[in-house]
């Protein structure tokens, strides 16, 4: 959804951020599935925790929130615990010939969407980062209730972009999964994705009318 002057509203910006990092996480997870069981269990946790933290910082920026390093480390430890638990399920899935990568990617994508929208709802009401596994589980549950709706809104947004712009967005999302990139590099790629949507939103202010509020 856009504002009257054509700028992207906060929910739409959040949708772009969450989808971008969910794709990043899913791509990482699909790659580690080639090492049955060990890959999803060990390889996923560190990289996906970093991806979750980067998504958290990006969403916090939408609300003008600045996190202390200690708070992010504590939150990262909670996220790692959750991801390790999910990694057990993905580890067994990776043993399925020909299907492990797809299953791992789907589980990871859905999880990060739910966490992302849970964080959005949390920040929207002025809340602080969850510091326990139970708090994070409740956040994920709340986020999961809006994630499917917002995923559909994102797909409508993408469908209204010109074909070359869609391809560029998809290319940039895939590049975000490059483990050799720094967090600032990934944020720069995300900014480019945002700029593509912003450009075409300015050209057609009804581009994002399908997007709905997460609140």
PDB file of C-alpha atoms in Angstrom:
ATOM      1  CA  UNK A   1       0.000   0.000   0.000  1.00  0.00           C
ATOM      2  CA  UNK A   2       1.202   3.536  -0.702  1.00  0.00           C
ATOM      3  CA  UNK A   3       0.695   6.879   0.927  1.00  0.00           C
ATOM      4  CA  UNK A   4      -0.902   9.722  -0.984  1.00  0.00           C
ATOM      5  CA  UNK A   5       2.467  11.006  -2.197  1.00  0.00           C
ATOM      6  CA  UNK A   6       3.398   7.601  -3.598  1.00  0.00           C
ATOM      7  CA  UNK A   7       5.827   6.573  -0.844  1.00  0.00           C
ATOM      8  CA  UNK A   8       5.656   3.046   0.543  1.00  0.00           C
ATOM      9  CA  UNK A   9       3.865   2.770   3.864  1.00  0.00           C
ATOM     10  CA  UNK A  10       5.450   1.013   6.835  1.00  0.00           C
ATOM     11  CA  UNK A  11       3.558  -2.250   6.395  1.00  0.00           C
ATOM     12  CA  UNK A  12       4.642  -2.482   2.758  1.00  0.00           C
ATOM     13  CA  UNK A  13       8.254  -1.730   3.682  1.00  0.00           C
ATOM     14  CA  UNK A  14       8.068  -4.425   6.354  1.00  0.00           C
ATOM     15  CA  UNK A  15       6.681  -6.869   3.797  1.00  0.00           C
ATOM     16  CA  UNK A  16       9.648  -6.235   1.503  1.00  0.00           C
ATOM     17  CA  UNK A  17      12.117  -6.599   4.388  1.00  0.00           C
ATOM     18  CA  UNK A  18      10.574  -9.782   5.770  1.00  0.00           C
ATOM     19  CA  UNK A  19      10.219 -11.436   2.386  1.00  0.00           C
ATOM     20  CA  UNK A  20      13.800 -10.566   1.445  1.00  0.00           C
ATOM     21  CA  UNK A  21      15.277 -12.061   4.598  1.00  0.00           C
ATOM     22  CA  UNK A  22      12.925 -15.067   4.470  1.00  0.00           C
ATOM     23  CA  UNK A  23      14.206 -15.831   0.962  1.00  0.00           C
ATOM     24  CA  UNK A  24      17.779 -15.387   2.224  1.00  0.00           C
ATOM     25  CA  UNK A  25      17.148 -17.809   5.088  1.00  0.00           C
ATOM     26  CA  UNK A  26      15.425 -20.347   2.847  1.00  0.00           C
ATOM     27  CA  UNK A  27      18.289 -20.272   0.346  1.00  0.00           C
ATOM     28  CA  UNK A  28      20.833 -20.841   3.115  1.00  0.00           C
ATOM     29  CA  UNK A  29      18.773 -23.698   4.526  1.00  0.00           C
ATOM     30  CA  UNK A  30      18.359 -25.379   1.148  1.00  0.00           C
ATOM     31  CA  UNK A  31      22.124 -25.282   0.677  1.00  0.00           C
ATOM     32  CA  UNK A  32      22.960 -26.919   3.991  1.00  0.00           C
ATOM     33  CA  UNK A  33      20.535 -29.769   3.294  1.00  0.00           C
ATOM     34  CA  UNK A  34      23.121 -31.263   0.957  1.00  0.00           C
ATOM     35  CA  UNK A  35      24.930 -32.367   4.129  1.00  0.00           C
ATOM     36  CA  UNK A  36      22.270 -34.723   5.526  1.00  0.00           C
ATOM     37  CA  UNK A  37      21.284 -34.091   9.142  1.00  0.00           C
ATOM     38  CA  UNK A  38      24.527 -32.358  10.188  1.00  0.00           C
ATOM     39  CA  UNK A  39      24.073 -29.489   7.718  1.00  0.00           C
ATOM     40  CA  UNK A  40      20.603 -28.368   8.820  1.00  0.00           C
ATOM     41  CA  UNK A  41      21.379 -28.976  12.493  1.00  0.00           C
ATOM     42  CA  UNK A  42      24.741 -27.204  12.730  1.00  0.00           C
ATOM     43  CA  UNK A  43      25.250 -25.231   9.530  1.00  0.00           C
ATOM     44  CA  UNK A  44      21.837 -23.574   9.628  1.00  0.00           C
ATOM     45  CA  UNK A  45      21.895 -22.266  13.170  1.00  0.00           C
ATOM     46  CA  UNK A  46      24.734 -19.728  12.979  1.00  0.00           C
ATOM     47  CA  UNK A  47      23.889 -18.336   9.536  1.00  0.00           C
ATOM     48  CA  UNK A  48      20.150 -18.210  10.175  1.00  0.00           C
ATOM     49  CA  UNK A  49      20.593 -16.537  13.554  1.00  0.00           C
ATOM     50  CA  UNK A  50      22.630 -13.815  11.844  1.00  0.00           C
ATOM     51  CA  UNK A  51      19.911 -13.483   9.200  1.00  0.00           C
ATOM     52  CA  UNK A  52      17.232 -13.159  11.880  1.00  0.00           C
ATOM     53  CA  UNK A  53      19.218 -10.477  13.695  1.00  0.00           C
ATOM     54  CA  UNK A  54      19.691  -8.531  10.456  1.00  0.00           C
ATOM     55  CA  UNK A  55      15.947  -8.726   9.783  1.00  0.00           C
ATOM     56  CA  UNK A  56      15.261  -7.564  13.345  1.00  0.00           C
ATOM     57  CA  UNK A  57      17.501  -4.523  12.975  1.00  0.00           C
ATOM     58  CA  UNK A  58      15.894  -3.619   9.640  1.00  0.00           C
ATOM     59  CA  UNK A  59      12.385  -3.862  11.077  1.00  0.00           C
ATOM     60  CA  UNK A  60      13.437  -1.897  14.151  1.00  0.00           C
ATOM     61  CA  UNK A  61      14.672   0.895  11.895  1.00  0.00           C
ATOM     62  CA  UNK A  62      11.131   1.297  10.550  1.00  0.00           C
ATOM     63  CA  UNK A  63      10.036   2.278  14.043  1.00  0.00           C
ATOM     64  CA  UNK A  64      13.134   4.289  14.921  1.00  0.00           C
ATOM     65  CA  UNK A  65      14.288   1.601  17.356  1.00  0.00           C
ATOM     66  CA  UNK A  66      17.983   1.250  18.143  1.00  0.00           C
ATOM     67  CA  UNK A  67      19.050  -1.908  19.953  1.00  0.00           C
ATOM     68  CA  UNK A  68      21.899  -2.164  22.398  1.00  0.00           C
ATOM     69  CA  UNK A  69      24.484  -4.781  21.476  1.00  0.00           C
ATOM     70  CA  UNK A  70      23.778  -6.738  24.660  1.00  0.00           C
ATOM     71  CA  UNK A  71      20.061  -6.935  23.871  1.00  0.00           C
ATOM     72  CA  UNK A  72      20.782  -8.241  20.379  1.00  0.00           C
ATOM     73  CA  UNK A  73      23.221 -10.849  21.736  1.00  0.00           C
ATOM     74  CA  UNK A  74      20.597 -12.020  24.245  1.00  0.00           C
ATOM     75  CA  UNK A  75      17.926 -12.152  21.547  1.00  0.00           C
ATOM     76  CA  UNK A  76      20.324 -14.002  19.250  1.00  0.00           C
ATOM     77  CA  UNK A  77      20.853 -16.668  21.907  1.00  0.00           C
ATOM     78  CA  UNK A  78      17.078 -17.165  22.163  1.00  0.00           C
ATOM     79  CA  UNK A  79      16.769 -17.355  18.372  1.00  0.00           C
ATOM     80  CA  UNK A  80      19.626 -19.880  18.193  1.00  0.00           C
ATOM     81  CA  UNK A  81      17.818 -22.110  20.673  1.00  0.00           C
ATOM     82  CA  UNK A  82      14.665 -22.057  18.584  1.00  0.00           C
ATOM     83  CA  UNK A  83      16.535 -22.639  15.336  1.00  0.00           C
ATOM     84  CA  UNK A  84      18.456 -25.561  16.796  1.00  0.00           C
ATOM     85  CA  UNK A  85      15.160 -27.180  17.774  1.00  0.00           C
ATOM     86  CA  UNK A  86      13.711 -26.612  14.308  1.00  0.00           C
ATOM     87  CA  UNK A  87      16.997 -27.889  12.894  1.00  0.00           C
ATOM     88  CA  UNK A  88      16.302 -31.314  14.355  1.00  0.00           C
ATOM     89  CA  UNK A  89      13.154 -31.605  12.244  1.00  0.00           C
ATOM     90  CA  UNK A  90      14.966 -30.288   9.177  1.00  0.00           C
ATOM     91  CA  UNK A  91      17.826 -32.679   9.826  1.00  0.00           C
ATOM     92  CA  UNK A  92      15.523 -35.665   9.459  1.00  0.00           C
ATOM     93  CA  UNK A  93      13.906 -34.054   6.394  1.00  0.00           C
ATOM     94  CA  UNK A  94      17.342 -33.720   4.778  1.00  0.00           C
ATOM     95  CA  UNK A  95      17.614 -37.508   4.786  1.00  0.00           C
ATOM     96  CA  UNK A  96      14.758 -37.746   2.259  1.00  0.00           C
ATOM     97  CA  UNK A  97      16.383 -38.263  -1.169  1.00  0.00           C
ATOM     98  CA  UNK A  98      15.598 -35.431  -3.571  1.00  0.00           C
ATOM     99  CA  UNK A  99      13.220 -33.638  -1.204  1.00  0.00           C
ATOM    100  CA  UNK A 100      15.340 -32.521   1.729  1.00  0.00           C
ATOM    101  CA  UNK A 101      16.419 -29.174   0.279  1.00  0.00           C
ATOM    102  CA  UNK A 102      12.883 -28.124  -0.684  1.00  0.00           C
ATOM    103  CA  UNK A 103      11.430 -29.150   2.677  1.00  0.00           C
ATOM    104  CA  UNK A 104      14.183 -27.377   4.610  1.00  0.00           C
ATOM    105  CA  UNK A 105      13.734 -24.211   2.560  1.00  0.00           C
ATOM    106  CA  UNK A 106       9.966 -24.200   3.074  1.00  0.00           C
ATOM    107  CA  UNK A 107      10.229 -24.720   6.830  1.00  0.00           C
ATOM    108  CA  UNK A 108      12.819 -21.967   7.140  1.00  0.00           C
ATOM    109  CA  UNK A 109      10.950 -19.509   4.922  1.00  0.00           C
ATOM    110  CA  UNK A 110       7.731 -19.964   6.881  1.00  0.00           C
ATOM    111  CA  UNK A 111       9.531 -19.660  10.217  1.00  0.00           C
ATOM    112  CA  UNK A 112      11.274 -16.411   9.291  1.00  0.00           C
ATOM    113  CA  UNK A 113       8.086 -14.906   7.913  1.00  0.00           C
ATOM    114  CA  UNK A 114       6.323 -15.689  11.199  1.00  0.00           C
ATOM    115  CA  UNK A 115       9.167 -14.267  13.305  1.00  0.00           C
ATOM    116  CA  UNK A 116       9.347 -11.189  11.085  1.00  0.00           C
ATOM    117  CA  UNK A 117       5.662 -10.361  11.350  1.00  0.00           C
ATOM    118  CA  UNK A 118       5.705 -11.150  15.050  1.00  0.00           C
ATOM    119  CA  UNK A 119       8.485  -8.588  15.465  1.00  0.00           C
ATOM    120  CA  UNK A 120       6.550  -6.074  13.383  1.00  0.00           C
ATOM    121  CA  UNK A 121       3.500  -6.424  15.630  1.00  0.00           C
ATOM    122  CA  UNK A 122       5.733  -6.228  18.711  1.00  0.00           C
ATOM    123  CA  UNK A 123       7.488  -3.041  17.592  1.00  0.00           C
ATOM    124  CA  UNK A 124       4.202  -1.548  16.443  1.00  0.00           C
ATOM    125  CA  UNK A 125       2.931  -1.572  20.004  1.00  0.00           C
ATOM    126  CA  UNK A 126       6.242  -0.373  21.447  1.00  0.00           C
ATOM    127  CA  UNK A 127       7.448  -3.728  22.801  1.00  0.00           C
ATOM    128  CA  UNK A 128      11.016  -4.866  23.399  1.00  0.00           C
ATOM    129  CA  UNK A 129      12.829  -7.922  22.074  1.00  0.00           C
ATOM    130  CA  UNK A 130      11.743 -11.263  23.586  1.00  0.00           C
ATOM    131  CA  UNK A 131      14.317 -12.613  26.016  1.00  0.00           C
ATOM    132  CA  UNK A 132      13.028 -16.159  26.524  1.00  0.00           C
ATOM    133  CA  UNK A 133      12.166 -19.072  24.248  1.00  0.00           C
ATOM    134  CA  UNK A 134       8.550 -18.961  25.447  1.00  0.00           C
ATOM    135  CA  UNK A 135       8.242 -15.278  24.519  1.00  0.00           C
ATOM    136  CA  UNK A 136       9.726 -15.950  21.093  1.00  0.00           C
ATOM    137  CA  UNK A 137       7.332 -18.862  20.528  1.00  0.00           C
ATOM    138  CA  UNK A 138       4.360 -16.608  21.338  1.00  0.00           C
ATOM    139  CA  UNK A 139       5.742 -13.957  19.006  1.00  0.00           C
ATOM    140  CA  UNK A 140       6.138 -16.516  16.217  1.00  0.00           C
ATOM    141  CA  UNK A 141       2.580 -17.718  16.745  1.00  0.00           C
ATOM    142  CA  UNK A 142       1.167 -14.199  16.480  1.00  0.00           C
ATOM    143  CA  UNK A 143       3.276 -13.454  13.426  1.00  0.00           C
ATOM    144  CA  UNK A 144       2.201 -16.655  11.747  1.00  0.00           C
ATOM    145  CA  UNK A 145      -1.419 -15.527  11.859  1.00  0.00           C
ATOM    146  CA  UNK A 146      -0.713 -12.608   9.532  1.00  0.00           C
ATOM    147  CA  UNK A 147       2.205 -14.043   7.526  1.00  0.00           C
ATOM    148  CA  UNK A 148       0.108 -15.882   4.920  1.00  0.00           C
ATOM    149  CA  UNK A 149      -2.075 -12.833   4.283  1.00  0.00           C
ATOM    150  CA  UNK A 150       0.943 -10.576   3.876  1.00  0.00           C
ATOM    151  CA  UNK A 151       2.705 -13.136   1.661  1.00  0.00           C
ATOM    152  CA  UNK A 152      -0.281 -12.963  -0.678  1.00  0.00           C
ATOM    153  CA  UNK A 153      -0.100  -9.163  -0.583  1.00  0.00           C
ATOM    154  CA  UNK A 154       3.591  -9.345  -1.515  1.00  0.00           C
ATOM    155  CA  UNK A 155       2.822 -11.670  -4.410  1.00  0.00           C
ATOM    156  CA  UNK A 156       0.220  -9.193  -5.680  1.00  0.00           C
ATOM    157  CA  UNK A 157       2.768  -6.407  -5.395  1.00  0.00           C
ATOM    158  CA  UNK A 158       5.289  -8.442  -7.385  1.00  0.00           C
ATOM    159  CA  UNK A 159       2.719  -9.331 -10.049  1.00  0.00           C
ATOM    160  CA  UNK A 160       2.133  -5.635 -10.754  1.00  0.00           C
ATOM    161  CA  UNK A 161       5.813  -4.931 -11.388  1.00  0.00           C
ATOM    162  CA  UNK A 162       7.133  -5.034 -14.977  1.00  0.00           C
ATOM    163  CA  UNK A 163       8.794  -8.347 -15.826  1.00  0.00           C
ATOM    164  CA  UNK A 164      12.319  -6.900 -15.802  1.00  0.00           C
ATOM    165  CA  UNK A 165      11.749  -5.306 -12.394  1.00  0.00           C
ATOM    166  CA  UNK A 166      10.453  -8.610 -10.963  1.00  0.00           C
ATOM    167  CA  UNK A 167      13.521 -10.412 -12.259  1.00  0.00           C
ATOM    168  CA  UNK A 168      15.800  -7.802 -10.713  1.00  0.00           C
ATOM    169  CA  UNK A 169      14.071  -8.102  -7.330  1.00  0.00           C
ATOM    170  CA  UNK A 170      14.375 -11.898  -7.410  1.00  0.00           C
ATOM    171  CA  UNK A 171      18.050 -11.627  -8.417  1.00  0.00           C
ATOM    172  CA  UNK A 172      18.815  -9.227  -5.565  1.00  0.00           C
ATOM    173  CA  UNK A 173      16.980 -11.437  -3.051  1.00  0.00           C
ATOM    174  CA  UNK A 174      19.083 -14.412  -4.075  1.00  0.00           C
ATOM    175  CA  UNK A 175      22.280 -12.357  -3.792  1.00  0.00           C
ATOM    176  CA  UNK A 176      21.388 -11.546  -0.176  1.00  0.00           C
ATOM    177  CA  UNK A 177      22.005 -15.216   0.660  1.00  0.00           C
ATOM    178  CA  UNK A 178      25.688 -14.961  -0.288  1.00  0.00           C
ATOM    179  CA  UNK A 179      27.503 -15.771   2.962  1.00  0.00           C
ATOM    180  CA  UNK A 180      30.554 -13.808   1.862  1.00  0.00           C
ATOM    181  CA  UNK A 181      28.601 -10.539   1.980  1.00  0.00           C
ATOM    182  CA  UNK A 182      28.780  -8.328   5.035  1.00  0.00           C
ATOM    183  CA  UNK A 183      25.624  -7.229   6.807  1.00  0.00           C
ATOM    184  CA  UNK A 184      26.040  -3.750   5.364  1.00  0.00           C
ATOM    185  CA  UNK A 185      26.251  -5.289   1.871  1.00  0.00           C
ATOM    186  CA  UNK A 186      23.003  -7.162   2.479  1.00  0.00           C
ATOM    187  CA  UNK A 187      21.337  -4.021   3.764  1.00  0.00           C
ATOM    188  CA  UNK A 188      22.492  -2.247   0.595  1.00  0.00           C
ATOM    189  CA  UNK A 189      20.888  -4.968  -1.546  1.00  0.00           C
ATOM    190  CA  UNK A 190      17.693  -4.651   0.463  1.00  0.00           C
ATOM    191  CA  UNK A 191      17.751  -0.883  -0.136  1.00  0.00           C
ATOM    192  CA  UNK A 192      17.989  -1.535  -3.884  1.00  0.00           C
ATOM    193  CA  UNK A 193      14.957  -3.826  -3.709  1.00  0.00           C
ATOM    194  CA  UNK A 194      13.049  -1.175  -1.787  1.00  0.00           C
ATOM    195  CA  UNK A 195      14.029   1.423  -4.396  1.00  0.00           C
ATOM    196  CA  UNK A 196      12.642  -0.743  -7.217  1.00  0.00           C
ATOM    197  CA  UNK A 197       9.266  -0.982  -5.517  1.00  0.00           C
ATOM    198  CA  UNK A 198       9.385   2.713  -4.664  1.00  0.00           C
ATOM    199  CA  UNK A 199      10.149   3.664  -8.276  1.00  0.00           C
ATOM    200  CA  UNK A 200       7.252   1.728  -9.730  1.00  0.00           C
ATOM    201  CA  UNK A 201       4.967   2.757  -6.893  1.00  0.00           C
ATOM    202  CA  UNK A 202       5.625   6.380  -7.822  1.00  0.00           C
ATOM    203  CA  UNK A 203       4.797   5.571 -11.434  1.00  0.00           C
ATOM    204  CA  UNK A 204       1.515   3.915 -10.444  1.00  0.00           C
ATOM    205  CA  UNK A 205       0.246   4.833  -6.975  1.00  0.00           C
ATOM    206  CA  UNK A 206      -2.224   1.936  -6.884  1.00  0.00           C
ATOM    207  CA  UNK A 207       0.572  -0.634  -7.227  1.00  0.00           C
ATOM    208  CA  UNK A 208       0.239  -1.839  -3.647  1.00  0.00           C
ATOM    209  CA  UNK A 209      -3.483  -1.473  -3.038  1.00  0.00           C
ATOM    210  CA  UNK A 210      -3.662  -5.186  -2.311  1.00  0.00           C
ATOM    211  CA  UNK A 211      -1.366  -4.873   0.714  1.00  0.00           C
ATOM    212  CA  UNK A 212      -3.093  -4.985   4.065  1.00  0.00           C
ATOM    213  CA  UNK A 213      -2.202  -3.801   7.539  1.00  0.00           C
ATOM    214  CA  UNK A 214      -0.663  -6.390   9.866  1.00  0.00           C
ATOM    215  CA  UNK A 215      -2.285  -4.896  12.913  1.00  0.00           C
TER     216      UNK A 215
END
